[in-house]
Amino acid sequence: MFIPKRIIFEKTSLDYEIGKNIYNKFKGKEGMEIINLSSNKIKQHIPGDNLYDFYREGKNTLVVGVKRGFKFQSCKPSAHYQLPLVSGCIGQCEYCYLNTNLGDKPYMKVNVNIGDILDQAQKYINERLPETTIFEGSATSDPVPVEPYTNILKKTIEFFGSSNKGRFRFVTKFNDVDTLLDAEHNGNTEIRFTINTDKVISEYENRTAPINKRIEASVKVAGAGYKVGYIIAPVFIYEGWKEDYRNMLIELNSKMPEDLDYPVTFEVISHRYTTRAKNVILEVFPETTLPMVDEERKYKYGQFGYGKFIYSKEQLEDMKAFFTTEIEDIFKNKTILYII
């Protein structure tokens, strides 16, 4: 559970139940800074004269806000729309794309007007009838660490649980899922967990749950009848990587219930980076040991006008063959969605 150093309440956020609950949870807590804004200028209340310091102070800041615009962003190919419940993440994963996408907004922000957001989701669902509409709840966030005192995911899960043509999914690296176990989801929500080897998590995924806690949490939600998926990402090639990933998969399978309601899904994503991301990462994490030597990678042009440094064709083919074989051999009730 995320215990922030400071909480910034935007104008009117305390008029909503979730805003009041957060305030009552933390008011009077020793060392807690609570700021009530008369305008919505957030950054001036977060210390830090440079990106290095501002990033770290931002990661200890919770902003409680009200969603104003209601045009949802698209979220292809994983869903039709992003669901703007929460933005930001308390984790400090050194490779994370949010370092560039949200580099100037490293704080967590919760939108408290959940009723308005779900009303808009229903409008999108109605527009696409009779097709099913899928919403992604973690396109620019990991909403789980604030769930114990916001219940924003539970409210959303139960909204979709009563929906005939709406579906919800989100992904996390955390384990604060206990409040979700009794939610009436009716199989309409998929919870995915990003997993990786102990080496990768300990070296690069700062302030996230260890792999054993993520597996434990995933077993809980699987036991509660949710659809469960795993994102193995980013995959790094290092000495002994195959043994480490194989052992991780074996450990996961040994903990999974045998009578799952749905097949377990797998998405596997190799490590890649852009020049822009590399520059931001080196500014925020100057001591990083991330393997970002351009000459050791292949440069691939992307569809959005910029390219990425990826592993070579031979390395990616080896990676794909490895994970295909291992997942097929280790797991019975599973579906591999993609390996890239």
Short mmCIF file of N, CA, C and O in Angstrom, two decimals, residues 16 18 67 69-70 72 81-86 111-126 133 135-137 150-163 166-169 189:
data_model
loop_
_atom_site.label_atom_id
_atom_site.label_comp_id
_atom_site.label_asym_id
_atom_site.label_seq_id
_atom_site.Cartn_x
_atom_site.Cartn_y
_atom_site.Cartn_z
N TYR A 16 -16.00 14.80 -3.18
CA TYR A 16 -16.33 13.43 -3.59
C TYR A 16 -15.96 12.44 -2.50
O TYR A 16 -15.04 12.67 -1.71
N ILE A 18 -14.46 9.53 -2.53
CA ILE A 18 -13.10 9.00 -2.54
C ILE A 18 -12.13 10.05 -2.00
O ILE A 18 -11.22 9.72 -1.23
N LYS A 67 -11.38 14.34 -12.79
CA LYS A 67 -11.26 14.22 -14.24
C LYS A 67 -12.19 15.22 -14.91
O LYS A 67 -13.40 15.20 -14.68
N GLY A 69 -11.99 16.38 -18.64
CA GLY A 69 -12.39 16.02 -20.00
C GLY A 69 -12.82 14.57 -20.06
O GLY A 69 -12.30 13.73 -19.33
N PHE A 70 -13.74 14.26 -20.96
CA PHE A 70 -14.25 12.88 -20.99
C PHE A 70 -14.14 12.24 -22.36
O PHE A 70 -14.93 11.38 -22.73
N PHE A 72 -12.01 9.64 -23.94
CA PHE A 72 -11.04 8.63 -23.56
C PHE A 72 -10.06 8.38 -24.71
O PHE A 72 -10.45 8.35 -25.88
N TYR A 81 -10.36 1.36 -25.30
CA TYR A 81 -10.16 2.66 -24.67
C TYR A 81 -9.36 2.53 -23.38
O TYR A 81 -9.43 1.50 -22.70
N GLN A 82 -8.62 3.59 -23.06
CA GLN A 82 -8.05 3.72 -21.73
C GLN A 82 -9.16 4.18 -20.78
O GLN A 82 -10.00 4.99 -21.16
N LEU A 83 -9.15 3.66 -19.56
CA LEU A 83 -10.10 4.10 -18.55
C LEU A 83 -9.32 4.96 -17.55
O LEU A 83 -8.48 4.45 -16.80
N PRO A 84 -9.56 6.28 -17.52
CA PRO A 84 -8.70 7.20 -16.76
C PRO A 84 -9.02 7.26 -15.27
O PRO A 84 -9.51 8.27 -14.75
N LEU A 85 -8.73 6.18 -14.58
CA LEU A 85 -8.95 6.13 -13.13
C LEU A 85 -7.78 6.73 -12.38
O LEU A 85 -7.95 7.55 -11.47
N VAL A 86 -6.59 6.29 -12.73
CA VAL A 86 -5.36 6.66 -12.03
C VAL A 86 -4.28 6.89 -13.08
O VAL A 86 -4.28 6.23 -14.12
N ASN A 111 -8.27 10.04 -9.87
CA ASN A 111 -9.46 10.82 -10.23
C ASN A 111 -10.64 10.34 -9.40
O ASN A 111 -11.06 9.18 -9.51
N VAL A 112 -11.19 11.23 -8.57
CA VAL A 112 -12.17 10.82 -7.58
C VAL A 112 -13.60 10.77 -8.10
O VAL A 112 -14.47 10.16 -7.48
N ASN A 113 -13.86 11.39 -9.25
CA ASN A 113 -15.23 11.40 -9.77
C ASN A 113 -15.48 10.14 -10.61
O ASN A 113 -15.77 10.19 -11.80
N ILE A 114 -15.41 9.01 -9.91
CA ILE A 114 -15.53 7.71 -10.56
C ILE A 114 -16.88 7.54 -11.23
O ILE A 114 -17.00 6.91 -12.28
N GLY A 115 -17.93 8.12 -10.66
CA GLY A 115 -19.26 8.02 -11.27
C GLY A 115 -19.30 8.63 -12.66
O GLY A 115 -19.87 8.05 -13.59
N ASP A 116 -18.70 9.81 -12.82
CA ASP A 116 -18.65 10.46 -14.12
C ASP A 116 -17.86 9.63 -15.13
O ASP A 116 -18.24 9.51 -16.30
N ILE A 117 -16.75 9.07 -14.66
CA ILE A 117 -15.89 8.28 -15.55
C ILE A 117 -16.62 7.03 -16.03
O ILE A 117 -16.58 6.68 -17.22
N LEU A 118 -17.31 6.35 -15.13
CA LEU A 118 -18.02 5.13 -15.52
C LEU A 118 -19.25 5.45 -16.37
O LEU A 118 -19.62 4.66 -17.25
N ASP A 119 -19.87 6.60 -16.13
CA ASP A 119 -20.98 7.03 -17.00
C ASP A 119 -20.49 7.21 -18.43
O ASP A 119 -21.16 6.83 -19.40
N GLN A 120 -19.30 7.81 -18.57
CA GLN A 120 -18.74 8.00 -19.90
C GLN A 120 -18.37 6.66 -20.53
O GLN A 120 -18.58 6.46 -21.74
N ALA A 121 -17.86 5.74 -19.72
CA ALA A 121 -17.56 4.40 -20.24
C ALA A 121 -18.82 3.73 -20.78
O ALA A 121 -18.80 3.09 -21.84
N GLN A 122 -19.93 3.92 -20.09
CA GLN A 122 -21.19 3.34 -20.55
C GLN A 122 -21.61 3.93 -21.89
O GLN A 122 -22.14 3.22 -22.76
N LYS A 123 -21.35 5.22 -22.08
CA LYS A 123 -21.67 5.84 -23.38
C LYS A 123 -20.86 5.21 -24.50
O LYS A 123 -21.38 4.94 -25.59
N TYR A 124 -19.59 4.96 -24.23
CA TYR A 124 -18.75 4.31 -25.25
C TYR A 124 -19.25 2.89 -25.52
O TYR A 124 -19.24 2.42 -26.67
N ILE A 125 -19.66 2.19 -24.48
CA ILE A 125 -20.20 0.84 -24.65
C ILE A 125 -21.44 0.89 -25.53
O ILE A 125 -21.59 0.10 -26.48
N ASN A 126 -22.33 1.84 -25.25
CA ASN A 126 -23.57 1.95 -26.01
C ASN A 126 -23.30 2.27 -27.48
O ASN A 126 -24.01 1.78 -28.37
N THR A 133 -17.01 -3.89 -25.74
CA THR A 133 -16.01 -2.84 -25.63
C THR A 133 -15.12 -3.11 -24.43
O THR A 133 -15.59 -3.36 -23.32
N PHE A 135 -11.95 -1.95 -21.87
CA PHE A 135 -11.30 -0.79 -21.28
C PHE A 135 -10.06 -1.24 -20.51
O PHE A 135 -10.10 -2.22 -19.76
N GLU A 136 -8.96 -0.50 -20.71
CA GLU A 136 -7.70 -0.78 -20.02
C GLU A 136 -7.51 0.22 -18.88
O GLU A 136 -7.57 1.43 -19.09
N GLY A 137 -7.31 -0.30 -17.67
CA GLY A 137 -7.22 0.55 -16.50
C GLY A 137 -5.81 0.91 -16.07
O GLY A 137 -5.63 1.58 -15.04
N THR A 150 -8.73 3.69 -1.75
CA THR A 150 -9.60 4.36 -2.74
C THR A 150 -10.76 3.47 -3.16
O THR A 150 -11.85 3.96 -3.47
N ASN A 151 -10.54 2.15 -3.21
CA ASN A 151 -11.55 1.19 -3.70
C ASN A 151 -12.02 1.53 -5.11
O ASN A 151 -13.12 1.16 -5.52
N ILE A 152 -11.16 2.23 -5.86
CA ILE A 152 -11.56 2.67 -7.18
C ILE A 152 -11.61 1.50 -8.16
O ILE A 152 -12.46 1.45 -9.05
N LEU A 153 -10.72 0.53 -7.97
CA LEU A 153 -10.75 -0.66 -8.83
C LEU A 153 -11.97 -1.53 -8.51
O LEU A 153 -12.62 -2.05 -9.41
N LYS A 154 -12.28 -1.68 -7.23
CA LYS A 154 -13.42 -2.51 -6.86
C LYS A 154 -14.72 -1.94 -7.42
O LYS A 154 -15.56 -2.68 -7.95
N LYS A 155 -14.89 -0.63 -7.31
CA LYS A 155 -16.08 0.00 -7.86
C LYS A 155 -16.17 -0.23 -9.37
O LYS A 155 -17.24 -0.50 -9.92
N THR A 156 -15.03 -0.14 -10.04
CA THR A 156 -14.98 -0.32 -11.48
C THR A 156 -15.26 -1.77 -11.85
O THR A 156 -16.00 -2.05 -12.80
N ILE A 157 -14.65 -2.69 -11.14
CA ILE A 157 -14.85 -4.11 -11.40
C ILE A 157 -16.32 -4.48 -11.26
O ILE A 157 -16.88 -5.23 -12.08
N GLU A 158 -16.98 -3.94 -10.23
CA GLU A 158 -18.39 -4.29 -10.02
C GLU A 158 -19.29 -3.60 -11.06
O GLU A 158 -20.33 -4.15 -11.44
N PHE A 159 -18.87 -2.43 -11.54
CA PHE A 159 -19.59 -1.81 -12.65
C PHE A 159 -19.56 -2.71 -13.87
O PHE A 159 -20.60 -2.98 -14.50
N PHE A 160 -18.39 -3.19 -14.23
CA PHE A 160 -18.27 -4.06 -15.39
C PHE A 160 -18.85 -5.45 -15.11
O PHE A 160 -19.27 -6.14 -16.04
N GLY A 161 -18.87 -5.84 -13.85
CA GLY A 161 -19.47 -7.12 -13.50
C GLY A 161 -20.94 -7.19 -13.84
O GLY A 161 -21.48 -8.27 -14.09
N SER A 162 -21.61 -6.04 -13.86
CA SER A 162 -23.04 -5.99 -14.20
C SER A 162 -23.27 -5.59 -15.65
O SER A 162 -24.41 -5.35 -16.05
N SER A 163 -22.19 -5.51 -16.43
CA SER A 163 -22.30 -5.06 -17.82
C SER A 163 -22.36 -6.26 -18.77
O SER A 163 -21.60 -7.22 -18.61
N GLY A 166 -19.49 -4.68 -21.69
CA GLY A 166 -18.29 -3.96 -21.27
C GLY A 166 -17.35 -4.90 -20.54
O GLY A 166 -17.78 -5.76 -19.75
N ARG A 167 -16.06 -4.76 -20.81
CA ARG A 167 -15.04 -5.58 -20.16
C ARG A 167 -13.91 -4.69 -19.66
O ARG A 167 -13.63 -3.64 -20.23
N PHE A 168 -13.22 -5.14 -18.61
CA PHE A 168 -12.20 -4.33 -17.95
C PHE A 168 -10.95 -5.18 -17.73
O PHE A 168 -11.05 -6.39 -17.48
N ARG A 169 -9.81 -4.55 -17.86
CA ARG A 169 -8.54 -5.24 -17.60
C ARG A 169 -7.51 -4.24 -17.09
O ARG A 169 -7.57 -3.05 -17.40
N THR A 189 -13.68 -9.04 -15.72
CA THR A 189 -12.42 -8.32 -15.49
C THR A 189 -11.26 -9.29 -15.58
O THR A 189 -11.31 -10.39 -15.03
#
